mmCIF file of C-alpha atoms in Angstrom:
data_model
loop_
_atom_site.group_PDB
_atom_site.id
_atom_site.type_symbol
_atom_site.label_atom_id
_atom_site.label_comp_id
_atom_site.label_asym_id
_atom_site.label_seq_id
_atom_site.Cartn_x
_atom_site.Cartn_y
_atom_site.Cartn_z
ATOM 1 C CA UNK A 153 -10.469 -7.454 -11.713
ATOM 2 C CA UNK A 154 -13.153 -5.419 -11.540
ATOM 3 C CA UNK A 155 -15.011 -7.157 -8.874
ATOM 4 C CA UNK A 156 -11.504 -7.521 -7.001
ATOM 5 C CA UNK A 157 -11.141 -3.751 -6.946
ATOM 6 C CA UNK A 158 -15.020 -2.915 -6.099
ATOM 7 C CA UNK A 159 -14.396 -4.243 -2.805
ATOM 8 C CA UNK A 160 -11.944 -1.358 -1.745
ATOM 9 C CA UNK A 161 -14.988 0.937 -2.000
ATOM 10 C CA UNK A 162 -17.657 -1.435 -0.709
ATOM 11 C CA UNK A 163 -18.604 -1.480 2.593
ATOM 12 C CA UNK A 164 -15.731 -2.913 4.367
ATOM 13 C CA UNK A 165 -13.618 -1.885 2.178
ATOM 14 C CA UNK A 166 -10.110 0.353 2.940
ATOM 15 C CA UNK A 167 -11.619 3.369 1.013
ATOM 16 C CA UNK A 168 -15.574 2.243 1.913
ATOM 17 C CA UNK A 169 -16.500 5.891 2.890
ATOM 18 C CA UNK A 170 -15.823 6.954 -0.764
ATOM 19 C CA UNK A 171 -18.856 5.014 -2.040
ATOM 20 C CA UNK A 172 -20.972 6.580 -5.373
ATOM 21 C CA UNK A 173 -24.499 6.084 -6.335
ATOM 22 C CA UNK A 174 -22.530 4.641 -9.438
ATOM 23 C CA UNK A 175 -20.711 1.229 -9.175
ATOM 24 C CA UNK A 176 -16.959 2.111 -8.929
ATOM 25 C CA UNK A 177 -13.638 0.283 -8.279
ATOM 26 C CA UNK A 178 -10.322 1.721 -7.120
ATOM 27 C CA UNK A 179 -6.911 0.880 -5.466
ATOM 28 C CA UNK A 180 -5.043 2.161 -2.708
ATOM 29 C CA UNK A 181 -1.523 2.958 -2.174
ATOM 30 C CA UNK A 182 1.257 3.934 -0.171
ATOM 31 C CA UNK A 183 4.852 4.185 -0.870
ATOM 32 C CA UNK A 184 7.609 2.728 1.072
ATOM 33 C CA UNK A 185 8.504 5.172 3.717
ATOM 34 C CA UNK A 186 5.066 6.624 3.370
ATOM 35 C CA UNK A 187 6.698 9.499 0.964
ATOM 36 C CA UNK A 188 3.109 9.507 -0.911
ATOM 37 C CA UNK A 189 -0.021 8.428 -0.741
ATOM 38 C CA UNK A 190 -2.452 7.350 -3.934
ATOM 39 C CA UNK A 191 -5.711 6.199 -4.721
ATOM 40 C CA UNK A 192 -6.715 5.477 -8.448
ATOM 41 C CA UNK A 193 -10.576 4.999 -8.760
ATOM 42 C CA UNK A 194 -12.843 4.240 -11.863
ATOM 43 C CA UNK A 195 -16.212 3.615 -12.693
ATOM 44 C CA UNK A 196 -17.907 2.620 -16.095
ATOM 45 C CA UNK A 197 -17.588 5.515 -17.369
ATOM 46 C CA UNK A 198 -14.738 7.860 -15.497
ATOM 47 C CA UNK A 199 -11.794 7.575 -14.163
ATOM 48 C CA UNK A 200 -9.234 9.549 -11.958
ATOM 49 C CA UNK A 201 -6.386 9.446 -9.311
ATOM 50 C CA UNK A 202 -5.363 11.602 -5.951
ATOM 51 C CA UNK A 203 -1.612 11.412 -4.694
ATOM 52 C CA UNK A 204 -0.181 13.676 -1.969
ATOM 53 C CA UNK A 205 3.398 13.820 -1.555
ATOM 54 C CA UNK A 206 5.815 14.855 0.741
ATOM 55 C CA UNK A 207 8.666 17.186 -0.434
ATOM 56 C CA UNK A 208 11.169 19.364 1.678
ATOM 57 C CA UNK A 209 11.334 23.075 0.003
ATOM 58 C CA UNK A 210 14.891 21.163 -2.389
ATOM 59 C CA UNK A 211 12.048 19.282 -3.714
ATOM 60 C CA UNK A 212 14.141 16.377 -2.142
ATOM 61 C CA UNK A 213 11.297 13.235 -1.317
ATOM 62 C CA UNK A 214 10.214 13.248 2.508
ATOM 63 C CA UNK A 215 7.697 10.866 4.812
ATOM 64 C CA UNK A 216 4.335 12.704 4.787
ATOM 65 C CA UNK A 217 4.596 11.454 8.699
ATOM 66 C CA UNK A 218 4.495 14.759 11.251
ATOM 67 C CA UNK A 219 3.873 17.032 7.648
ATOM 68 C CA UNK A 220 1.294 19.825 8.213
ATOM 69 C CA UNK A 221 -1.446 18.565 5.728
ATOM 70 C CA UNK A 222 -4.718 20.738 5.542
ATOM 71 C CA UNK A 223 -3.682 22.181 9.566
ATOM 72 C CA UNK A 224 -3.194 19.256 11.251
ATOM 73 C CA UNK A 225 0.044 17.188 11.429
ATOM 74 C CA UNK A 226 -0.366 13.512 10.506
ATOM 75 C CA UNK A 227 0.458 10.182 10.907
ATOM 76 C CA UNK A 228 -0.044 7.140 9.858
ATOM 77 C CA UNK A 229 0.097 7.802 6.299
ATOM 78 C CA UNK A 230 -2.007 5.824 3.806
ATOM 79 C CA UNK A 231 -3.642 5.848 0.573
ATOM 80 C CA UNK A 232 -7.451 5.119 1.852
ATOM 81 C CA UNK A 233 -6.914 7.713 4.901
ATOM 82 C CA UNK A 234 -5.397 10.434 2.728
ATOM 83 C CA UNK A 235 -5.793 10.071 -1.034
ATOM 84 C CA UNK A 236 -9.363 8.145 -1.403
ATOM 85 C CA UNK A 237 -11.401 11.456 0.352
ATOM 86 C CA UNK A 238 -9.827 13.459 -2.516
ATOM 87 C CA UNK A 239 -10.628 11.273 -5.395
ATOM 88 C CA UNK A 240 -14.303 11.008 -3.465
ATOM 89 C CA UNK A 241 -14.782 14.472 -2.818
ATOM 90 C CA UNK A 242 -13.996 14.828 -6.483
ATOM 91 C CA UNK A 243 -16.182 11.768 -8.022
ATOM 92 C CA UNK A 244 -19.202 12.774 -5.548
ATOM 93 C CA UNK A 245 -19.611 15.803 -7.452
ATOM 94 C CA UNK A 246 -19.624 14.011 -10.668
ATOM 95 C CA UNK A 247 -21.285 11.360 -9.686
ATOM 96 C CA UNK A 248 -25.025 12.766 -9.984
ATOM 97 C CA UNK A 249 -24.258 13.885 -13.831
ATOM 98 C CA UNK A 250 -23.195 10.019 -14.334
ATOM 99 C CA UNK A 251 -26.100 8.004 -16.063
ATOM 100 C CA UNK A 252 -26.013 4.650 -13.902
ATOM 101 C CA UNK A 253 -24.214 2.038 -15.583
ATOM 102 C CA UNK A 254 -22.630 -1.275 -14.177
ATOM 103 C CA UNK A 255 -19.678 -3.399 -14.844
ATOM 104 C CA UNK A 256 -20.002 -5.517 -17.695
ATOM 105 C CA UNK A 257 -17.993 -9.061 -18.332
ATOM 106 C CA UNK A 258 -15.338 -8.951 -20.935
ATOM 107 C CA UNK A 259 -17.300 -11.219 -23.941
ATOM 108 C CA UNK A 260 -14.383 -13.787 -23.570
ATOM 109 C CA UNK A 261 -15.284 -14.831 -20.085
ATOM 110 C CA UNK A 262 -17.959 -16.724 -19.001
ATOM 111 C CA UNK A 263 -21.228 -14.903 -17.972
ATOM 112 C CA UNK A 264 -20.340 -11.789 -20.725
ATOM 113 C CA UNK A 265 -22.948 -9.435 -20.938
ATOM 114 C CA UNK A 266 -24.074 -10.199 -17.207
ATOM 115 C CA UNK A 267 -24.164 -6.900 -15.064
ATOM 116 C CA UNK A 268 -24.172 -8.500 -11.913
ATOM 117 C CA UNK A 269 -21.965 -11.232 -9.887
ATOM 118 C CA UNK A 270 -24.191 -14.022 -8.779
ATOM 119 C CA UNK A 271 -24.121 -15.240 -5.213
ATOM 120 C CA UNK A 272 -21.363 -18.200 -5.335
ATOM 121 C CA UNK A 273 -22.985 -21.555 -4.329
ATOM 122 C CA UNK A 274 -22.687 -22.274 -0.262
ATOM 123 C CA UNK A 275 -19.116 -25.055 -0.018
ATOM 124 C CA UNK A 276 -20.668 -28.317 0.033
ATOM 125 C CA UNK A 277 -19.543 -30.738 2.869
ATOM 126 C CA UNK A 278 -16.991 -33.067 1.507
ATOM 127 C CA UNK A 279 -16.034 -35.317 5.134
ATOM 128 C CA UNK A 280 -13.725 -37.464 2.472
ATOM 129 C CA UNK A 281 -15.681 -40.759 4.443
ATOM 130 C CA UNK A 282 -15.940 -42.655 0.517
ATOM 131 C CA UNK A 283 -12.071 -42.095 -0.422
ATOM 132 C CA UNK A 284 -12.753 -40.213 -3.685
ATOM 133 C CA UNK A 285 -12.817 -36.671 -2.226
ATOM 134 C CA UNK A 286 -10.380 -33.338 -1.455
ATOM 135 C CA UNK A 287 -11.049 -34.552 2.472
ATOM 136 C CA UNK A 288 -12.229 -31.766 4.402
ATOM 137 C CA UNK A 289 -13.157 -29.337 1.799
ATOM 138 C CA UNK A 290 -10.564 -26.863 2.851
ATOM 139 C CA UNK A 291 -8.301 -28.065 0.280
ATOM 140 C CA UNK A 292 -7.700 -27.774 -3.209
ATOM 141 C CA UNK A 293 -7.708 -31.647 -3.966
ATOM 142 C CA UNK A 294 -4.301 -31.941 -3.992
ATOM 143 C CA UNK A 295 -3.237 -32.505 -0.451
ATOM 144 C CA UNK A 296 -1.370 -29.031 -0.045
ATOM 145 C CA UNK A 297 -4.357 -27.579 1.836
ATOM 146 C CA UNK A 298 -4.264 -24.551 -0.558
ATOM 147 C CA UNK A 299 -7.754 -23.230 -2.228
ATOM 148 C CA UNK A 300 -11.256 -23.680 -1.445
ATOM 149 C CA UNK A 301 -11.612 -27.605 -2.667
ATOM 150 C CA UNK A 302 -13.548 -28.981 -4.880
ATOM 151 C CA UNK A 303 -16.908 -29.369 -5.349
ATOM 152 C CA UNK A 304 -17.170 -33.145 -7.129
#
């Protein structure tokens, strides 16, 4: 999971700009009719959550769409464009303080005590000319053209 939820703050990533000197993970979020916004983010050895949301002066639940937020009206509402700067803002100064540490596996999984992810090994070529293989390789050997294929 953890590798999963590194991406959001990788390069590329929805909440990319909110990168640490410290490996971190995190998840976005946005409720249905954008009445708040979230992102949770962790690393090894912290963890903590932004949300911002919208509220008429009844307290009653309103879209944070058109809302005066910091003097400017927005739109588009989301998680990684309005939650993740908080939570960054908030780990960046942190973040120095942090002795480095990575991700480690869970001992019950293979590769435990590795702090890394290995490069996955390039698809092999699988043309399915010799009748034994997945065909094309952009199946998962079953027919159903689902998964990455095998590798036998």
């Amino acid at each position: 999971v953890n590798d999963i939820l590194r991406g959001v703050i990788e390069p590329g990533g929805f909440a990319d700009a909110e990168g640490l000197d410290q490996p971190a993970a995190g998840k976005t979020g946005t409720t249905q009719g954008g009445k708040a916004v979230w992102f949770i983010g962790y690393t090894p050895q912290r963890s903590a959550a932004a949300m911002i949301a919208g509220a008429n002066e009844f307290g009653t639940p309103q879209g944070l769409d058109g809302q005066v937020i910091g003097g400017f009206t927005r739109y588009g509402s989301s998680g990684p464009a309005f939650a993740a700067p908080i939570w960054g803002d908030a780990m960046q100064e942190i973040d120095d303080h942090l002795d480095y540490e990575d991700f480690v596996y869970p001992s019950t999984v293979e590769g435990a005590g590795q702090t890394y992810v290995p490069a996955p090994d390039p698809p092999k070529k699988n043309r399915g000319g010799d009748g034994d293989g997945p065909g094309n390789g952009n199946g998962n050997g079953n027919g159903n053209g689902n998964g990455r294929g095998r590798d036998d």
